[in-house]
Coordinates of C-alpha atoms and ligand atoms in Angstrom, one line a residue:
X1 CA 70.3 17.6 96.1
X2 CA 71.2 16.1 92.8
X3 CA 69.6 16.3 89.4
X4 CA 69.6 13.9 86.5
X5 CA 68.2 14.5 83.0
X6 CA 66.6 12.0 80.8
X7 CA 63.9 11.7 78.2
X8 CA 60.5 13.1 79.1
X9 CA 58.5 9.9 78.2
X10 CA 55.2 10.5 79.9
X11 CA 53.9 13.8 81.1
X12 CA 53.1 14.7 84.7
X13 CA 55.0 15.5 87.9
X14 CA 55.3 13.2 90.9
X15 CA 57.2 13.4 94.1
X16 CA 57.8 10.5 96.5
X17 CA 60.1 7.8 97.8
X18 CA 62.4 6.0 95.4
X19 CA 62.1 2.2 95.1
X20 CA 64.8 0.6 93.0
X21 CA 63.8 -2.6 91.2
X22 CA 66.3 -4.9 89.7
X23 CA 64.4 -6.2 86.7
X24 CA 67.5 -7.9 85.4
X25 CA 68.1 -10.0 88.4
X26 CA 69.8 -13.0 87.1
X27 CA 68.3 -16.4 87.9
X28 CA 71.2 -18.6 88.9
X29 CA 71.3 -22.3 88.9
X30 CA 74.0 -24.1 90.8
X31 CA 75.4 -27.4 89.5
X32 CA 78.3 -29.7 90.2
X33 CA 81.4 -29.7 88.0
X34 CA 84.3 -32.1 87.6
X35 CA 87.9 -31.5 88.5
X36 CA 88.7 -31.0 84.8
X37 CA 86.3 -28.0 84.5
X38 CA 87.5 -26.2 87.7
X39 CA 89.9 -24.1 85.7
X40 CA 87.3 -23.3 83.1
X41 CA 84.9 -22.0 85.8
X42 CA 87.6 -19.9 87.6
X43 CA 88.5 -18.4 84.2
X44 CA 84.8 -17.6 83.5
X45 CA 84.6 -15.9 86.9
X46 CA 87.8 -13.8 86.2
X47 CA 86.5 -12.9 82.8
X48 CA 83.1 -11.8 84.1
X49 CA 84.7 -9.7 86.8
X50 CA 86.9 -8.1 84.2
X51 CA 84.0 -7.4 81.8
X52 CA 82.0 -5.9 84.6
X53 CA 85.0 -3.7 85.6
X54 CA 85.2 -2.4 82.0
X55 CA 81.4 -1.9 82.0
X56 CA 81.6 0.2 85.1
X57 CA 84.6 2.2 83.9
X58 CA 82.7 3.1 80.7
X59 CA 79.7 4.1 82.8
X60 CA 81.9 6.2 85.0
X61 CA 83.4 8.1 82.1
X62 CA 80.0 8.7 80.6
X63 CA 78.5 9.9 83.8
X64 CA 81.5 12.1 84.6
X65 CA 80.6 14.0 81.5
X66 CA 76.9 14.3 82.3
X67 CA 76.5 14.6 86.1
X68 CA 80.1 15.5 87.1
X69 CA 82.9 13.8 89.0
X70 CA 81.5 14.7 92.4
X71 CA 78.7 12.3 92.3
X72 CA 80.5 9.3 91.1
X73 CA 81.4 7.8 94.5
X74 CA 78.8 5.0 94.1
X75 CA 80.5 3.8 91.0
X76 CA 83.9 4.1 92.7
X77 CA 82.6 2.0 95.6
X78 CA 81.4 -0.6 93.2
X79 CA 84.7 -0.7 91.4
X80 CA 86.5 -1.1 94.8
X81 CA 84.3 -4.0 95.7
X82 CA 84.7 -5.6 92.3
X83 CA 88.5 -5.3 92.3
X84 CA 88.9 -6.5 95.9
X85 CA 90.9 -9.7 95.6
X86 CA 88.8 -11.3 98.4
X87 CA 85.8 -11.5 96.0
X88 CA 87.6 -13.5 93.4
X89 CA 89.7 -15.5 95.9
X90 CA 86.8 -16.6 98.0
X91 CA 84.7 -17.5 95.1
X92 CA 87.4 -19.4 93.3
X93 CA 88.0 -21.3 96.6
X94 CA 84.3 -22.3 96.6
X95 CA 84.5 -23.4 93.0
X96 CA 87.5 -25.6 93.8
X97 CA 86.4 -27.1 97.1
X98 CA 82.7 -27.4 96.7
X99 CA 83.1 -28.2 93.0
X100 CA 80.3 -26.1 91.7
X101 CA 79.9 -23.7 88.8
X102 CA 81.1 -20.0 89.0
X103 CA 77.5 -18.5 89.2
X104 CA 76.6 -20.9 92.1
X105 CA 79.9 -20.1 93.9
X106 CA 79.3 -16.4 93.5
X107 CA 75.9 -16.6 95.0
X108 CA 77.4 -18.5 98.0
X109 CA 80.0 -15.8 98.4
X110 CA 77.2 -13.2 98.5
X111 CA 75.5 -15.3 101.1
X112 CA 78.6 -15.2 103.3
X113 CA 79.0 -11.5 102.9
X114 CA 75.3 -11.0 103.9
X115 CA 76.0 -13.0 107.1
X116 CA 79.1 -11.0 107.9
X117 CA 77.4 -7.6 107.2
X118 CA 74.3 -8.5 109.3
X119 CA 76.6 -8.7 112.3
X120 CA 77.9 -5.2 111.9
X121 CA 76.5 -2.8 114.5
X122 CA 76.8 0.4 112.6
X123 CA 73.6 0.7 110.5
X124 CA 75.3 2.7 107.8
X125 CA 78.0 0.1 107.3
X126 CA 75.6 -2.7 107.6
X127 CA 73.5 -1.4 104.7
X128 CA 76.6 -1.3 102.5
X129 CA 75.7 -4.9 101.7
X130 CA 73.4 -3.4 99.0
X131 CA 76.5 -2.2 97.1
X132 CA 78.0 -5.7 97.3
X133 CA 74.7 -7.2 96.0
X134 CA 74.6 -4.7 93.1
X135 CA 78.1 -5.5 92.1
X136 CA 77.6 -9.3 92.3
X137 CA 74.4 -9.0 90.4
X138 CA 76.3 -7.2 87.6
X139 CA 78.9 -10.0 87.5
X140 CA 76.2 -12.6 87.4
X141 CA 74.4 -10.8 84.6
X142 CA 77.6 -10.6 82.6
X143 CA 78.0 -14.4 83.0
X144 CA 74.6 -15.7 82.4
X145 CA 72.2 -13.6 80.5
X146 CA 68.8 -12.2 80.9
X147 CA 66.4 -14.3 82.8
X148 CA 64.2 -12.1 85.0
X149 CA 62.2 -12.6 88.1
X150 CA 58.5 -11.8 88.5
X151 CA 57.6 -8.2 89.2
X152 CA 58.6 -7.5 92.8
X153 CA 56.4 -6.3 95.6
X154 CA 56.8 -3.0 97.3
X155 CA 55.2 -1.2 100.3
X156 CA 53.3 2.0 100.2
X157 CA 53.4 4.7 97.4
X158 CA 56.6 4.8 95.6
X159 CA 58.4 6.0 92.5
X160 CA 59.9 3.0 90.8
X161 CA 63.3 3.0 89.1
X162 CA 64.8 0.2 87.2
X163 CA 67.3 -0.4 84.4
X164 CA 64.3 -1.1 82.2
X165 CA 60.7 -2.1 82.5
X166 CA 59.2 -4.4 79.9
X167 CA 55.7 -3.8 78.5
X168 CA 54.6 -6.9 80.5
X169 CA 56.0 -5.2 83.7
X170 CA 54.1 -2.1 82.9
X171 CA 50.8 -4.0 82.8
X172 CA 51.5 -5.2 86.4
X173 CA 52.0 -1.8 87.8
X174 CA 49.5 -0.8 90.4
X175 CA 48.6 2.8 89.5
X176 CA 47.4 3.6 93.0
X177 CA 50.8 2.8 94.6
X178 CA 53.2 3.7 91.9
X179 CA 53.5 7.4 91.4
X180 CA 56.0 7.5 88.5
X181 CA 58.7 5.5 86.9
X182 CA 62.3 6.1 86.0
X183 CA 64.4 3.9 83.7
X184 CA 68.0 3.9 82.6
X185 CA 67.2 3.0 79.0
X186 CA 64.2 3.4 76.6
X187 CA 62.8 5.9 74.2
X188 CA 59.6 7.9 73.8
X189 CA 58.1 5.5 71.3
X190 CA 59.0 2.3 73.1
X191 CA 56.0 0.3 74.2
X192 CA 57.0 0.9 77.8
X193 CA 56.7 4.7 77.3
X194 CA 53.4 4.2 75.4
X195 CA 52.0 2.2 78.3
X196 CA 53.2 4.7 80.9
X197 CA 51.2 7.4 79.0
X198 CA 48.3 5.0 78.8
X199 CA 48.4 4.6 82.6
X200 CA 48.8 8.4 83.0
X201 CA 52.0 7.6 84.9
X202 CA 54.7 10.3 84.8
X203 CA 57.9 8.7 83.3
X204 CA 61.5 9.8 82.7
X205 CA 63.6 7.4 80.7
X206 CA 67.2 7.1 79.7
X207 CA 68.5 8.3 83.1
X208 CA 71.8 6.5 82.9
X209 CA 73.2 5.0 86.1
X210 CA 70.3 6.0 88.3
X211 CA 70.0 2.6 89.9
X212 CA 73.7 2.6 90.8
X213 CA 73.9 6.2 91.9
X214 CA 70.9 6.7 94.1
X215 CA 69.9 4.7 97.1
X216 CA 66.6 3.1 97.7
X217 CA 64.2 5.2 99.8
X218 CA 65.5 8.6 98.8
X219 CA 63.1 11.5 98.1
X220 CA 62.8 12.2 94.4
X221 CA 60.8 14.5 92.1
X222 CA 60.1 13.0 88.7
X223 CA 59.3 15.6 86.0
X224 CA 57.8 13.8 83.0
X225 CA 57.4 17.2 81.3
X226 CA 61.0 18.3 81.3
X227 CA 62.7 14.9 81.7
X228 CA 64.3 15.9 84.9
X229 CA 64.8 13.7 88.0
X230 CA 65.7 15.5 91.3
X231 CA 67.1 13.5 94.2
X232 CA 66.8 14.8 97.7
X233 CA 65.2 18.1 96.6
X234 CA 65.7 21.1 99.0
X235 CA 62.5 22.7 100.2
X236 CA 62.6 25.5 97.6
X237 CA 62.9 23.0 94.7
X238 CA 60.2 20.8 96.3
X239 CA 57.8 23.8 96.5
X240 CA 58.5 24.9 93.0
X241 CA 57.9 21.4 91.7
X242 CA 54.7 21.2 93.6
X243 CA 53.5 24.4 92.0
X244 CA 54.5 23.2 88.5
X245 CA 52.6 20.0 89.2
X246 CA 49.5 21.9 90.2
X247 CA 49.7 24.2 87.2
X248 CA 50.0 21.2 84.9
X249 CA 47.0 19.5 86.4
X250 CA 45.0 22.7 86.2
X251 CA 45.8 23.2 82.5
X252 CA 44.8 19.6 81.8
X253 CA 41.6 20.1 83.7
X254 CA 40.7 23.2 81.8
X255 CA 41.5 21.6 78.5
X256 CA 39.0 18.9 79.2
X257 CA 36.2 21.5 78.8
X258 CA 37.0 21.6 75.1
X259 CA 36.5 17.9 74.7
X260 CA 33.0 18.1 73.1
X261 CA 34.1 20.6 70.4
X262 CA 34.2 19.1 66.9
X263 CA 37.6 18.1 65.3
X264 CA 37.3 20.6 62.4
X265 CA 39.6 23.2 60.9
X266 CA 38.7 26.9 60.6
X267 CA 37.8 26.4 57.0
X268 CA 35.5 23.5 57.8
X269 CA 37.5 20.4 57.1
X270 CA 36.8 17.5 59.5
X271 CA 39.1 14.7 60.3
X272 CA 38.7 11.9 62.9
X273 CA 40.7 12.2 66.0
X274 CA 40.7 8.8 67.7
X275 CA 42.4 7.1 70.6
X276 CA 45.0 4.3 70.9
X277 CA 44.1 1.9 73.7
X278 CA 45.9 -0.9 75.4
X279 CA 44.0 -1.5 78.7
X280 CA 40.3 -1.6 79.4
X281 CA 40.1 1.8 81.3
X282 CA 41.4 3.6 78.3
X283 CA 38.2 3.2 76.3
X284 CA 36.2 5.7 78.3
X285 CA 39.3 8.0 78.7
X286 CA 39.3 8.4 74.9
X287 CA 35.7 9.7 74.9
X288 CA 36.3 11.9 77.9
X289 CA 39.2 13.5 76.0
X290 CA 37.0 14.2 73.0
X291 CA 38.0 11.3 70.7
X292 CA 35.6 9.8 68.3
X293 CA 36.3 6.2 68.8
X294 CA 39.4 4.0 68.8
X295 CA 41.8 4.0 65.9
X296 CA 44.1 1.4 67.4
X297 CA 43.4 -1.3 70.0
X298 CA 46.6 -3.1 70.9
X299 CA 45.2 -6.5 71.8
X300 CA 48.5 -8.1 72.6
X301 CA 48.4 -6.6 76.1
X302 CA 45.6 -9.2 76.9
X303 CA 48.0 -12.0 76.0
X304 CA 50.8 -10.9 78.4
X305 CA 51.7 -12.0 81.9
X306 CA 49.9 -15.4 81.5
X307 CA 51.0 -18.8 80.6
X308 CA 48.0 -19.7 78.4
X309 CA 46.4 -17.8 75.5
X310 CA 43.0 -16.3 76.2
X311 CA 40.2 -18.4 74.6
X312 CA 37.5 -17.1 72.2
X313 CA 35.0 -16.5 75.0
X314 CA 37.5 -14.5 77.1
X315 CA 38.7 -12.5 74.1
X316 CA 35.1 -11.8 73.1
X317 CA 34.3 -10.6 76.6
X318 CA 37.3 -8.2 76.7
X319 CA 36.7 -6.8 73.2
X320 CA 33.0 -6.3 74.1
X321 CA 33.9 -4.4 77.2
X322 CA 36.1 -2.1 75.2
X323 CA 33.3 -1.7 72.6
X324 CA 30.8 -0.8 75.3
X325 CA 33.2 1.8 76.6
X326 CA 33.5 3.6 73.2
X327 CA 30.0 3.0 71.9
X328 CA 28.5 4.3 69.6
X329 CA 31.9 5.1 68.1
X330 CA 34.1 2.9 65.9
X331 CA 36.5 0.4 67.5
X332 CA 39.5 -0.6 65.4
X333 CA 40.9 -3.8 66.8
X334 CA 44.4 -4.7 65.8
X335 CA 45.2 -8.4 65.7
X336 CA 48.0 -9.7 67.9
X337 CA 51.2 -7.7 67.5
X338 CA 53.3 -9.8 69.8
X339 CA 57.0 -10.4 69.5
X340 CA 59.8 -7.7 69.4
X341 CA 59.7 -6.1 72.8
X342 CA 56.4 -7.8 73.6
X343 CA 57.2 -11.4 74.4
X344 CA 54.4 -13.8 75.3
X345 CA 55.2 -16.4 77.9
X346 CA 52.2 -18.5 76.9
X347 CA 53.5 -19.1 73.4
X348 CA 57.0 -20.3 74.2
X349 CA 58.4 -17.3 72.5
X350 CA 62.1 -17.2 72.8
X351 CA 64.4 -14.3 72.8
X352 CA 65.6 -13.6 69.3
X353 CA 68.9 -12.2 68.2
X354 CA 67.2 -9.4 66.3
X355 CA 63.7 -9.2 67.8
X356 CA 62.5 -6.2 65.9
X357 CA 63.1 -8.2 62.7
X358 CA 61.9 -11.5 64.1
X359 CA 58.7 -13.5 64.5
X360 CA 56.5 -10.5 65.2
X361 CA 52.9 -9.5 64.6
X362 CA 51.2 -10.9 61.5
X363 CA 54.1 -13.4 61.0
X364 CA 53.5 -14.9 64.3
X365 CA 49.7 -15.0 63.8
X366 CA 50.0 -16.6 60.4
X367 CA 52.4 -19.2 61.9
X368 CA 49.6 -20.4 64.2
X369 CA 46.4 -20.2 62.1
X370 CA 44.1 -21.8 64.8
X371 CA 45.0 -19.3 67.4
X372 CA 44.8 -16.5 64.8
X373 CA 41.3 -17.6 63.8
X374 CA 40.3 -17.7 67.5
X375 CA 41.1 -14.1 67.7
X376 CA 39.4 -13.3 64.4
X377 CA 36.2 -15.1 65.5
X378 CA 36.2 -13.1 68.8
X379 CA 36.5 -9.8 66.9
X380 CA 33.8 -10.9 64.4
X381 CA 31.4 -11.7 67.2
X382 CA 31.9 -8.2 68.6
X383 CA 31.3 -6.7 65.1
X384 CA 27.6 -7.8 65.4
X385 CA 27.0 -5.2 68.1
X386 CA 28.6 -2.0 66.8
X387 CA 31.0 -0.6 64.3
X388 CA 34.3 -2.6 64.3
X389 CA 37.3 -2.5 62.0
X390 CA 40.0 -5.2 61.9
X391 CA 43.6 -4.2 61.4
X392 CA 46.6 -6.4 60.6
X393 CA 50.0 -5.3 61.9
X394 CA 53.4 -5.3 60.2
X395 CA 52.3 -6.2 56.8
X396 CA 55.2 -6.4 54.4
X397 CA 53.5 -7.6 51.2
X398 CA 50.5 -9.0 49.4
X399 CA 50.9 -12.6 50.5
X400 CA 50.4 -11.7 54.1
X401 CA 47.3 -9.7 53.5
X402 CA 45.8 -12.4 51.3
X403 CA 46.6 -15.1 53.8
X404 CA 45.2 -13.1 56.7
X405 CA 42.0 -12.3 54.7
X406 CA 41.6 -15.9 53.8
X407 CA 41.7 -16.9 57.4
X408 CA 39.2 -14.2 58.2
X409 CA 36.9 -15.7 55.6
X410 CA 37.3 -19.1 57.2
X411 CA 36.5 -17.6 60.6
X412 CA 33.4 -16.0 59.2
X413 CA 32.2 -19.4 57.7
X414 CA 32.9 -21.1 61.0
X415 CA 30.7 -18.6 62.9
X416 CA 28.0 -18.7 60.2
X417 CA 27.9 -22.5 60.5
X418 CA 27.1 -22.1 64.2
X419 CA 24.6 -19.4 63.5
X420 CA 26.7 -16.8 65.3
X421 CA 25.9 -13.2 64.0
X422 CA 28.7 -10.9 62.8
X423 CA 29.1 -8.0 60.5
X424 CA 29.7 -9.5 57.0
X425 CA 31.0 -6.2 55.7
X426 CA 33.4 -5.7 58.6
X427 CA 36.2 -3.4 57.4
X428 CA 39.7 -4.7 57.0
X429 CA 42.8 -2.6 57.1
X430 CA 46.5 -2.9 57.2
X431 CA 49.2 -1.1 59.2
X432 CA 51.8 0.5 57.0
X433 CA 54.9 0.3 59.1
X434 CA 57.5 -1.5 57.0
X435 CA 59.2 0.3 54.1
X436 CA 58.2 -2.6 51.7
X437 CA 54.5 -1.8 52.4
X438 CA 55.2 1.8 51.5
X439 CA 56.7 0.8 48.2
X440 CA 53.7 -1.5 47.6
X441 CA 51.1 0.9 49.0
X442 CA 49.3 1.2 45.6
X443 CA 48.9 -2.6 45.4
X444 CA 47.9 -3.0 49.1
X445 CA 45.4 -0.3 48.8
X446 CA 43.4 -2.3 46.3
X447 CA 43.2 -5.2 48.8
X448 CA 41.9 -3.4 51.9
X449 CA 39.3 -0.9 53.2
X450 CA 41.8 1.4 55.0
X451 CA 45.4 2.1 55.8
X452 CA 46.8 3.0 59.2
X453 CA 50.4 4.2 59.3
X454 CA 52.4 3.0 62.3
X455 CA 55.0 5.7 62.3
X456 CA 56.7 4.3 65.4
X457 CA 57.8 1.3 63.4
X458 CA 57.9 3.0 60.1
X459 CA 60.4 5.5 61.3
X460 CA 62.4 2.7 63.1
X461 CA 62.6 0.6 59.9
X462 CA 63.0 3.5 57.4
X463 CA 65.9 5.1 59.3
X464 CA 67.2 1.9 60.9
X465 CA 66.9 3.5 64.4
X466 CA 65.8 1.2 67.2
X467 CA 62.7 3.0 68.6
X468 CA 63.5 1.8 72.2
X469 CA 67.1 3.0 72.2
X470 CA 67.2 6.3 74.1
X471 CA 70.8 6.9 73.0
X472 CA 69.6 7.2 69.4
X473 CA 66.5 9.4 70.2
X474 CA 68.1 12.4 68.5
X475 CA 68.2 10.4 65.3
X476 CA 64.6 9.2 65.5
X477 CA 63.2 11.9 63.3
X478 CA 59.6 12.0 62.3
X479 CA 60.3 14.9 60.0
X480 CA 63.1 13.2 58.2
X481 CA 62.6 13.8 54.4
X482 CA 62.5 10.0 53.9
X483 CA 59.7 9.6 56.3
X484 CA 57.8 12.6 54.9
X485 CA 58.1 11.2 51.4
X486 CA 56.8 7.8 52.6
X487 CA 53.8 9.4 54.3
X488 CA 53.0 11.4 51.1
X489 CA 53.2 8.2 49.1
X490 CA 51.0 6.3 51.5
X491 CA 48.3 9.0 51.4
X492 CA 48.4 9.2 47.6
X493 CA 48.1 5.4 47.3
X494 CA 45.2 5.3 49.7
X495 CA 43.3 8.1 48.1
X496 CA 44.1 6.8 44.7
X497 CA 42.2 3.6 45.6
X498 CA 39.4 5.6 47.4
X499 CA 40.3 4.4 50.9
X500 CA 41.0 6.5 54.0
X501 CA 44.5 7.1 55.2
X502 CA 44.8 6.9 59.0
X503 CA 47.9 7.3 61.2
X504 CA 48.2 5.8 64.6
X505 CA 51.9 6.1 65.6
X506 CA 53.0 8.5 68.3
X507 CA 53.6 11.2 65.7
X508 CA 49.8 11.7 65.5
X509 CA 49.7 12.9 69.1
X510 CA 52.3 15.7 68.8
X511 CA 50.6 19.1 67.8
X512 CA 53.9 20.1 66.0
X513 CA 53.2 17.5 63.3
X514 CA 49.5 18.2 63.0
X515 CA 49.7 20.8 60.1
X516 CA 51.9 18.4 58.1
X517 CA 49.7 15.4 58.6
X518 CA 46.6 17.5 57.9
X519 CA 48.2 19.0 54.8
X520 CA 49.3 15.7 53.5
X521 CA 45.7 14.6 53.5
X522 CA 45.4 12.2 56.4
X523 CA 41.7 11.4 57.2
X524 CA 42.2 10.1 60.7
X525 CA 44.8 10.5 63.4
X526 CA 44.8 8.1 66.4
X527 CA 46.8 8.8 69.6
X528 CA 47.0 8.2 73.3
X529 CA 43.9 9.7 75.0
X530 CA 46.0 12.3 76.8
X531 CA 47.1 13.9 73.5
X532 CA 43.7 14.3 71.8
X533 CA 42.7 17.6 73.3
X534 CA 45.9 19.4 72.4
X535 CA 45.9 18.0 68.9
X536 CA 42.2 19.0 68.5
X537 CA 43.0 22.5 69.8
X538 CA 45.7 22.9 67.2
X539 CA 43.5 21.5 64.5
X540 CA 40.8 24.0 65.3
X541 CA 43.3 26.8 64.8
X542 CA 44.4 25.6 61.4
X543 CA 43.0 25.9 57.9
X544 CA 43.3 23.0 55.5
X545 CA 44.4 25.4 52.9
X546 CA 47.4 26.7 54.9
X547 CA 48.3 23.2 56.2
X548 CA 48.5 21.9 52.6
X549 CA 50.9 24.8 51.7
X550 CA 53.0 24.0 54.8
X551 CA 53.1 20.3 54.0
X552 CA 54.1 21.0 50.4
X553 CA 56.7 23.5 51.7
X554 CA 58.4 20.7 53.8
X555 CA 59.5 18.9 50.6
X556 CA 61.7 21.9 49.7
X557 CA 64.1 20.9 52.5
X558 CA 66.6 18.0 52.6
X559 CA 67.1 17.5 56.4
X560 CA 64.8 17.0 59.3
X561 CA 66.3 20.0 61.1
X562 CA 65.5 22.3 58.2
X563 CA 62.0 21.0 58.0
X564 CA 61.5 21.5 61.7
X565 CA 62.8 25.1 61.6
X566 CA 60.6 25.8 58.6
X567 CA 57.6 24.3 60.4
X568 CA 58.1 26.1 63.7
X569 CA 58.5 29.5 62.0
X570 CA 55.5 29.0 59.6
X571 CA 53.3 27.3 62.1
X572 CA 53.4 29.9 64.8
X573 CA 52.4 32.7 62.5
X574 CA 50.1 30.9 60.1
X575 CA 48.2 27.8 61.1
X576 CA 47.7 29.0 64.6
X577 CA 46.5 32.5 63.9
X578 CA 43.6 32.6 66.2
X579 CA 42.4 30.9 69.3
X580 CA 39.2 29.0 69.9
Ligands
PEP601 C1 53.4 1.9 65.3 O1 54.3 1.1 65.0 O2 53.4 3.1 65.0 C2 52.2 1.4 66.0 C3 51.2 2.2 66.2 O3 52.2 0.2 66.5 P1 53.1 -0.2 67.8 O4 53.6 1.0 68.5 O5 52.2 -1.0 68.7 O6 54.2 -1.0 67.2
MG602 MG1 54.0 -1.0 65.1

């Protein structure tokens, strides 16, 4: 039995058979070379092998500190294969004699090894080919970058482990056969984690080295509550995990009974608790969990895993389905927030050096006005049937809002010209998730009907912490004084202009932050469906008066740790005095 710890990215406990997926499998093309470039190719091979050796040595040192020396034999084996002279000699020989590039030659070497291993009688030794494959894959990756293969098939119910899953991968996961996921990288606010929660799929992220250290097919327990992964659990551990799983599911079930209760504080102050949705099934989940509509619909998910953009009819149909699921409540549809970690194949989006600062969200939409208007017309069509708000992501200044609103007006005129009904007073809001938008919040507030703070990105950009980087998760601090000051400024700007201040980042779904957000004056919090009940329970134990004092008290401290200590002490004895 071995245990690994990572980031608890999506709650729930699952046990099952591990299936390792190499999502970074390199697509290799083989091509002929000339005699002048043979040396260059053999040098590339030697360099890649050396780089991979260094990569493995670093991994070994890091893992020795976290999981201990005893469990490092997989890495040792990989290093042995890598430094075996036969690998480099045979591959160099192929480069020279067949006159092909290093990647092609390496694939041929792997093919030869496969043939040799397949003739071995001993099944254990025969299966060691998987170690050779892993090592060669690492070398290929080091040589030729990131192209990935389509999502692989698997048989039966499994727990999937991979170096990483992209948001597009997550949308391809079959929830009936995948019980949980484990990744080597990633953070709680990455879109992969958000989608795992949307799918109600237990997930542990940041488990370094798991795809190298554990063999396919092993029994594992994934604890998405504690962030622990246990490989080959003994029967006692298995039984206690099963019990924990049942307890968790029972508490969730019991909590559901409180769904119809109003989202109101003990002193009678109501706020909206709404849901964030990505996939169609989530609309009804929001209502089942007691949400009053949708505060964020991430429409980009509809544009993924396809080579063409959805047309107006398809978009209208999908938005309408979501609307019907949440009727009669409000549906806030965010326009395409693609780019960054959400690349769209259908738009020839290429990998950027710095994707988080690249052609993302509103920048992408404004760069293709026709496609943007197609989406706006589809949203407008749906607005004729029930309350809809439109929200623009990643706004950095007034030009973008004005340009987006101008296209919205054009879209309205186009529909009107065809006699298509829509809500002429459809509300328009912006996401505040770039520090520039915080600074300009007073100006932006005059341009729109509501603000919605995207704390996932706002924290990322304010603190310069990559939200998807699990290694930096300790520095990703929602209670950082710079973040709190930004939030206060946003609410003041919104209320100064008489518009509501909403918040739809992951921060909204954590009960710890509820008193601060309530006390700062937020009018709406939107979160994953699975978080609504706990946040509502906390809200119903609070008074607005005390929350305001707590929120104000946070500004007396100069570090996130101090604020957190203050909040935990005050919150336990104050806001949460009595139960429902
Ligand atoms: C955010 O940034 O907080 C947000 C809600 O948007 P997304 O997570 O989709 O970037
Ligand atoms: Mg965002």
